[in-house]
mmCIF file of C-alpha atoms in Angstrom:
data_model
loop_
_atom_site.group_PDB
_atom_site.id
_atom_site.type_symbol
_atom_site.label_atom_id
_atom_site.label_comp_id
_atom_site.label_asym_id
_atom_site.label_seq_id
_atom_site.Cartn_x
_atom_site.Cartn_y
_atom_site.Cartn_z
ATOM 1 C CA MET A 1066 -4.097 -9.693 -2.157
ATOM 2 C CA VAL A 1067 -1.799 -6.747 -2.733
ATOM 3 C CA THR A 1068 -4.124 -4.289 -1.023
ATOM 4 C CA LYS A 1069 -3.324 -3.862 2.644
ATOM 5 C CA GLY A 1070 -5.726 -2.476 5.193
ATOM 6 C CA ASN A 1071 -5.392 -0.254 8.218
ATOM 7 C CA ASN A 1072 -6.932 -0.984 11.574
ATOM 8 C CA GLY A 1073 -8.077 2.583 12.012
ATOM 9 C CA LYS A 1074 -5.585 3.522 14.722
ATOM 10 C CA LYS A 1075 -3.785 6.806 14.110
ATOM 11 C CA PRO A 1076 -0.142 7.189 15.177
ATOM 12 C CA PRO A 1077 0.287 9.802 17.937
ATOM 13 C CA GLY A 1078 0.684 13.318 16.681
ATOM 14 C CA ARG A 1079 -0.526 12.725 13.116
ATOM 15 C CA LYS A 1080 -3.058 15.282 11.954
ATOM 16 C CA PRO A 1081 -6.083 14.034 10.014
ATOM 17 C CA ALA A 1082 -6.518 15.133 6.413
ATOM 18 C CA GLY A 1083 -9.141 17.824 6.080
ATOM 19 C CA ARG A 1084 -11.748 18.756 8.665
ATOM 20 C CA THR A 1085 -13.097 15.906 10.740
ATOM 21 C CA ARG A 1086 -15.987 15.162 13.058
ATOM 22 C CA ARG A 1087 -13.582 15.174 16.007
ATOM 23 C CA ALA A 1088 -12.884 18.849 15.455
ATOM 24 C CA VAL A 1089 -16.595 19.540 15.253
ATOM 25 C CA LEU A 1090 -17.144 17.936 18.651
ATOM 26 C CA PHE A 1091 -15.398 20.973 20.121
ATOM 27 C CA GLY A 1092 -16.911 23.586 17.868
ATOM 28 C CA GLY A 1093 -19.940 22.272 16.023
ATOM 29 C CA LEU A 1094 -22.185 25.127 17.056
ATOM 30 C CA GLY A 1095 -19.532 27.651 16.171
ATOM 31 C CA ILE A 1096 -19.119 26.133 12.716
ATOM 32 C CA VAL A 1097 -22.824 26.275 12.024
ATOM 33 C CA THR A 1098 -22.985 29.890 13.218
ATOM 34 C CA ALA A 1099 -20.085 30.899 11.024
ATOM 35 C CA ALA A 1100 -21.566 28.991 8.122
ATOM 36 C CA ALA A 1101 -24.841 30.846 8.490
ATOM 37 C CA ILE A 1102 -22.966 34.052 7.855
ATOM 38 C CA ALA A 1103 -21.173 32.575 4.852
ATOM 39 C CA GLY A 1104 -24.379 31.359 3.185
ATOM 40 C CA ARG A 1105 -26.557 28.358 2.579
ATOM 41 C CA GLU A 1106 -23.884 26.320 0.849
ATOM 42 C CA GLU A 1107 -21.617 26.473 3.887
ATOM 43 C CA ILE A 1108 -24.559 25.687 6.171
ATOM 44 C CA GLY A 1109 -25.088 22.491 4.218
ATOM 45 C CA ARG A 1110 -21.399 21.614 4.410
ATOM 46 C CA ALA A 1111 -21.271 22.232 8.169
ATOM 47 C CA TRP A 1112 -24.346 20.051 8.693
ATOM 48 C CA TRP A 1113 -22.562 16.964 7.338
ATOM 49 C CA LEU A 1114 -19.655 17.641 9.692
ATOM 50 C CA LEU A 1115 -21.771 17.378 12.816
ATOM 51 C CA PRO A 1116 -21.275 14.175 14.863
ATOM 52 C CA GLY A 1117 -23.947 11.563 14.274
ATOM 53 C CA VAL A 1118 -25.104 13.046 10.958
ATOM 54 C CA ALA A 1119 -24.615 10.864 7.882
ATOM 55 C CA LYS A 1120 -25.446 11.551 4.260
ATOM 56 C CA PRO A 1121 -28.312 9.460 2.899
ATOM 57 C CA ARG A 1122 -27.142 6.502 0.850
ATOM 58 C CA LYS A 1123 -28.669 3.523 -0.895
ATOM 59 C CA GLU A 1124 -27.266 -0.002 -1.087
ATOM 60 C CA GLY A 1125 -25.844 -0.565 -4.542
ATOM 61 C CA GLU A 1126 -25.717 3.111 -5.498
ATOM 62 C CA LEU A 1127 -22.811 3.795 -7.857
ATOM 63 C CA ASP A 1128 -20.372 6.687 -8.085
ATOM 64 C CA HIS A 1129 -19.111 5.735 -11.553
ATOM 65 C CA ALA A 1130 -21.744 5.117 -14.198
ATOM 66 C CA GLY A 1131 -19.767 2.363 -15.902
ATOM 67 C CA ALA A 1132 -19.450 0.163 -12.809
ATOM 68 C CA SER A 1133 -21.371 -2.717 -11.251
ATOM 69 C CA TRP A 1134 -21.898 -3.078 -7.503
ATOM 70 C CA THR A 1135 -20.833 -5.687 -4.979
ATOM 71 C CA ALA A 1136 -20.635 -4.603 -1.342
ATOM 72 C CA ALA A 1137 -17.395 -5.115 0.560
ATOM 73 C CA SER A 1138 -17.698 -6.252 4.147
ATOM 74 C CA PRO A 1139 -18.259 -3.321 6.536
ATOM 75 C CA ALA A 1140 -15.219 -4.614 8.441
ATOM 76 C CA ASN A 1141 -13.045 -3.614 5.478
ATOM 77 C CA TRP A 1142 -13.986 0.064 5.227
ATOM 78 C CA ARG A 1143 -15.154 2.942 7.453
ATOM 79 C CA MET A 1144 -18.228 5.105 6.968
ATOM 80 C CA ALA A 1145 -17.512 8.764 6.231
ATOM 81 C CA ASP A 1146 -19.056 11.737 4.428
ATOM 82 C CA ARG A 1147 -16.289 12.582 2.001
ATOM 83 C CA PRO A 1148 -15.388 15.091 0.709
ATOM 84 C CA ASP A 1149 -17.086 17.110 3.453
ATOM 85 C CA ASP A 1150 -15.256 15.504 6.363
ATOM 86 C CA TYR A 1151 -12.089 14.480 4.476
ATOM 87 C CA ARG A 1152 -10.852 16.064 1.267
ATOM 88 C CA VAL A 1153 -10.328 13.666 -1.637
ATOM 89 C CA ASP A 1154 -7.207 14.599 -3.609
ATOM 90 C CA ARG A 1155 -5.429 11.345 -4.476
ATOM 91 C CA ILE A 1156 -6.010 8.179 -6.521
ATOM 92 C CA VAL A 1157 -4.024 5.081 -5.554
ATOM 93 C CA VAL A 1158 -3.396 2.413 -8.212
ATOM 94 C CA HIS A 1159 -3.136 -1.227 -7.095
ATOM 95 C CA VAL A 1160 -2.677 -4.661 -8.668
ATOM 96 C CA THR A 1161 -4.546 -7.537 -7.018
ATOM 97 C CA GLN A 1162 -1.983 -10.334 -7.307
ATOM 98 C CA GLY A 1163 -4.926 -12.631 -7.973
ATOM 99 C CA GLY A 1164 -8.016 -13.169 -10.083
ATOM 100 C CA PHE A 1165 -11.216 -11.148 -10.179
ATOM 101 C CA ALA A 1166 -13.438 -13.590 -8.277
ATOM 102 C CA SER A 1167 -10.880 -14.146 -5.521
ATOM 103 C CA SER A 1168 -10.383 -10.387 -5.145
ATOM 104 C CA VAL A 1169 -14.119 -9.745 -4.819
ATOM 105 C CA ASP A 1170 -14.397 -12.587 -2.289
ATOM 106 C CA ALA A 1171 -11.495 -11.178 -0.284
ATOM 107 C CA PHE A 1172 -13.139 -7.769 0.022
ATOM 108 C CA LYS A 1173 -16.394 -9.442 1.078
ATOM 109 C CA ASN A 1174 -14.544 -11.379 3.774
ATOM 110 C CA PRO A 1175 -14.627 -9.504 7.133
ATOM 111 C CA TRP A 1176 -11.368 -11.175 8.186
ATOM 112 C CA HIS A 1177 -9.491 -9.698 5.220
ATOM 113 C CA LYS A 1178 -9.426 -6.217 6.816
ATOM 114 C CA ALA A 1179 -8.839 -4.522 3.477
ATOM 115 C CA SER A 1180 -10.764 -3.351 0.444
ATOM 116 C CA ALA A 1181 -10.669 -0.845 -2.394
ATOM 117 C CA HIS A 1182 -13.336 1.333 -3.930
ATOM 118 C CA TYR A 1183 -13.024 -0.307 -7.371
ATOM 119 C CA ILE A 1184 -11.672 -3.403 -9.098
ATOM 120 C CA VAL A 1185 -10.915 -3.198 -12.841
ATOM 121 C CA ARG A 1186 -10.786 -6.439 -14.843
ATOM 122 C CA GLN A 1187 -8.738 -7.207 -17.985
ATOM 123 C CA ASP A 1188 -11.841 -6.895 -20.179
ATOM 124 C CA GLY A 1189 -12.544 -3.405 -18.839
ATOM 125 C CA HIS A 1190 -15.321 -4.394 -16.427
ATOM 126 C CA ILE A 1191 -15.385 -2.239 -13.283
ATOM 127 C CA GLU A 1192 -16.747 -3.455 -9.957
ATOM 128 C CA GLN A 1193 -17.411 -0.892 -7.232
ATOM 129 C CA MET A 1194 -17.253 -2.321 -3.706
ATOM 130 C CA VAL A 1195 -17.035 0.750 -1.451
ATOM 131 C CA ARG A 1196 -18.737 4.108 -1.925
ATOM 132 C CA GLU A 1197 -16.426 7.037 -2.534
ATOM 133 C CA LEU A 1198 -18.127 8.721 0.414
ATOM 134 C CA ASP A 1199 -16.475 6.158 2.632
ATOM 135 C CA VAL A 1200 -12.900 5.291 3.584
ATOM 136 C CA ALA A 1201 -11.675 2.012 2.096
ATOM 137 C CA PHE A 1202 -8.737 0.277 3.800
ATOM 138 C CA HIS A 1203 -6.519 -0.023 0.743
ATOM 139 C CA SER A 1204 -3.194 1.772 1.125
ATOM 140 C CA GLY A 1205 -1.883 0.723 4.541
ATOM 141 C CA SER A 1206 -1.879 4.393 5.606
ATOM 142 C CA ARG A 1207 -4.836 5.856 7.463
ATOM 143 C CA SER A 1208 -4.178 9.398 6.257
ATOM 144 C CA MET A 1209 -3.867 8.246 2.641
ATOM 145 C CA ASN A 1210 -7.000 6.110 2.928
ATOM 146 C CA GLU A 1211 -8.936 9.120 4.152
ATOM 147 C CA ARG A 1212 -7.871 11.324 1.249
ATOM 148 C CA SER A 1213 -7.870 8.847 -1.651
ATOM 149 C CA VAL A 1214 -9.865 6.558 -3.910
ATOM 150 C CA GLY A 1215 -8.346 3.096 -4.377
ATOM 151 C CA ILE A 1216 -8.469 1.335 -7.768
ATOM 152 C CA GLU A 1217 -7.433 -2.326 -7.954
ATOM 153 C CA HIS A 1218 -6.440 -3.927 -11.263
ATOM 154 C CA VAL A 1219 -6.795 -7.671 -11.706
ATOM 155 C CA GLY A 1220 -3.521 -9.399 -12.432
ATOM 156 C CA PHE A 1221 0.054 -9.942 -11.306
ATOM 157 C CA VAL A 1222 2.799 -7.323 -11.206
ATOM 158 C CA ASP A 1223 5.263 -9.546 -13.114
ATOM 159 C CA ARG A 1224 2.853 -10.555 -15.900
ATOM 160 C CA PRO A 1225 2.600 -7.769 -18.504
ATOM 161 C CA LYS A 1226 -0.154 -9.526 -20.474
ATOM 162 C CA ASP A 1227 -2.519 -8.819 -17.569
ATOM 163 C CA PHE A 1228 -2.385 -5.073 -18.262
ATOM 164 C CA THR A 1229 -4.602 -5.025 -21.324
ATOM 165 C CA ASP A 1230 -5.695 -2.163 -23.559
ATOM 166 C CA ALA A 1231 -9.251 -2.548 -22.253
ATOM 167 C CA MET A 1232 -8.051 -2.370 -18.646
ATOM 168 C CA TYR A 1233 -5.988 0.774 -19.213
ATOM 169 C CA ALA A 1234 -8.839 2.474 -21.088
ATOM 170 C CA ALA A 1235 -11.544 1.613 -18.530
ATOM 171 C CA SER A 1236 -9.374 2.522 -15.554
ATOM 172 C CA ALA A 1237 -8.358 5.821 -17.179
ATOM 173 C CA ARG A 1238 -12.016 6.746 -17.753
ATOM 174 C CA LEU A 1239 -12.744 5.901 -14.113
ATOM 175 C CA ALA A 1240 -9.770 7.922 -12.873
ATOM 176 C CA ALA A 1241 -10.776 10.866 -15.071
ATOM 177 C CA ASP A 1242 -14.294 10.725 -13.643
ATOM 178 C CA ILE A 1243 -12.880 10.797 -10.110
ATOM 179 C CA CYS A 1244 -10.509 13.662 -10.983
ATOM 180 C CA ARG A 1245 -13.356 15.644 -12.512
ATOM 181 C CA ARG A 1246 -15.692 15.242 -9.547
ATOM 182 C CA TYR A 1247 -13.122 16.160 -6.894
ATOM 183 C CA GLY A 1248 -10.944 18.581 -8.851
ATOM 184 C CA ILE A 1249 -7.898 16.280 -8.655
ATOM 185 C CA PRO A 1250 -5.040 17.165 -11.052
ATOM 186 C CA ALA A 1251 -4.285 14.342 -13.495
ATOM 187 C CA ASP A 1252 -0.588 14.030 -12.722
ATOM 188 C CA ARG A 1253 1.795 11.660 -10.981
ATOM 189 C CA LYS A 1254 1.711 13.592 -7.734
ATOM 190 C CA HIS A 1255 -1.999 12.983 -7.359
ATOM 191 C CA ILE A 1256 -2.298 9.619 -9.155
ATOM 192 C CA LEU A 1257 0.189 7.302 -7.487
ATOM 193 C CA GLY A 1258 0.965 3.643 -7.048
ATOM 194 C CA HIS A 1259 0.512 1.672 -3.855
ATOM 195 C CA SER A 1260 4.283 1.355 -3.601
ATOM 196 C CA GLU A 1261 4.558 5.170 -3.543
ATOM 197 C CA VAL A 1262 2.375 5.636 -0.470
ATOM 198 C CA PRO A 1263 4.635 6.828 2.374
ATOM 199 C CA GLY A 1264 5.490 3.884 4.570
ATOM 200 C CA ALA A 1265 4.143 1.319 2.084
ATOM 201 C CA ASP A 1266 5.590 -2.196 2.131
ATOM 202 C CA HIS A 1267 4.022 -3.222 -1.194
ATOM 203 C CA THR A 1268 5.484 -3.125 -4.696
ATOM 204 C CA ASP A 1269 2.373 -2.794 -6.852
ATOM 205 C CA PRO A 1270 1.562 -1.788 -9.498
ATOM 206 C CA GLY A 1271 5.199 -2.631 -10.283
ATOM 207 C CA PRO A 1272 7.629 -1.590 -13.030
ATOM 208 C CA LEU A 1273 5.515 -3.093 -15.821
ATOM 209 C CA TRP A 1274 2.645 -0.667 -15.229
ATOM 210 C CA ASP A 1275 2.882 1.961 -17.991
ATOM 211 C CA TRP A 1276 2.488 5.226 -16.100
ATOM 212 C CA ASP A 1277 3.098 7.479 -19.117
ATOM 213 C CA ARG A 1278 0.361 5.720 -21.048
ATOM 214 C CA TYR A 1279 -2.038 5.683 -18.108
ATOM 215 C CA VAL A 1280 -1.728 9.372 -17.226
ATOM 216 C CA ARG A 1281 -2.001 10.300 -20.906
ATOM 217 C CA LEU A 1282 -5.234 8.301 -21.182
ATOM 218 C CA VAL A 1283 -6.608 9.954 -18.047
ATOM 219 C CA LYS A 1284 -5.881 13.407 -19.469
ATOM 220 C CA GLU A 1285 -7.456 12.464 -22.796
ATOM 221 C CA ALA A 1286 -10.582 11.219 -21.008
ATOM 222 C CA LEU A 1287 -10.776 14.462 -19.052
ATOM 223 C CA ALA A 1288 -10.508 16.498 -22.245
ATOM 224 C CA SER A 1289 -13.137 14.512 -24.150
#
């Protein structure tokens, strides 16, 4: 698989993206007090930042209406309450370097230590395997994992026929939906390839991925 996980260990000195539960451990009561002054909306936000509090979720619940659900192994992702504990402001594009069934099986395998939120097939089918609330181990960078949604595309980086019209269209609609929900700009700074993640040792989606076409389709989906 092209997707590479992260074992959850943060290099010394690196600051986490957004506000985290660790910060709340030292000031949870203060946050709630300040939030009370700011209003009910901030009270609700502060509540989900408190240690030990998790948003309610249902097995198989989808974030994108056009997807189907298969659960990745819990060993391949980390529970979170995004975007309240980590801001979501990036989309990372991957290519699986394998088939659909083998990619799904890999994310279900606890020894794989990697996953992505979505897998897009050549016929446009979308499989969701990790909730967007949670942190999928997809980019090889903990900080990027915490701030991003990972989208895998079935195929091989050196086989252009794998990148079909249906795949581009379905993935662009998915990316537009993610951009809309989190206020992510539809541009190349915020929609990037796995190879563009700082410190990445992967080459996907490769030079055959048509970035101009993809970003244009995302913008068109956002405007429609």
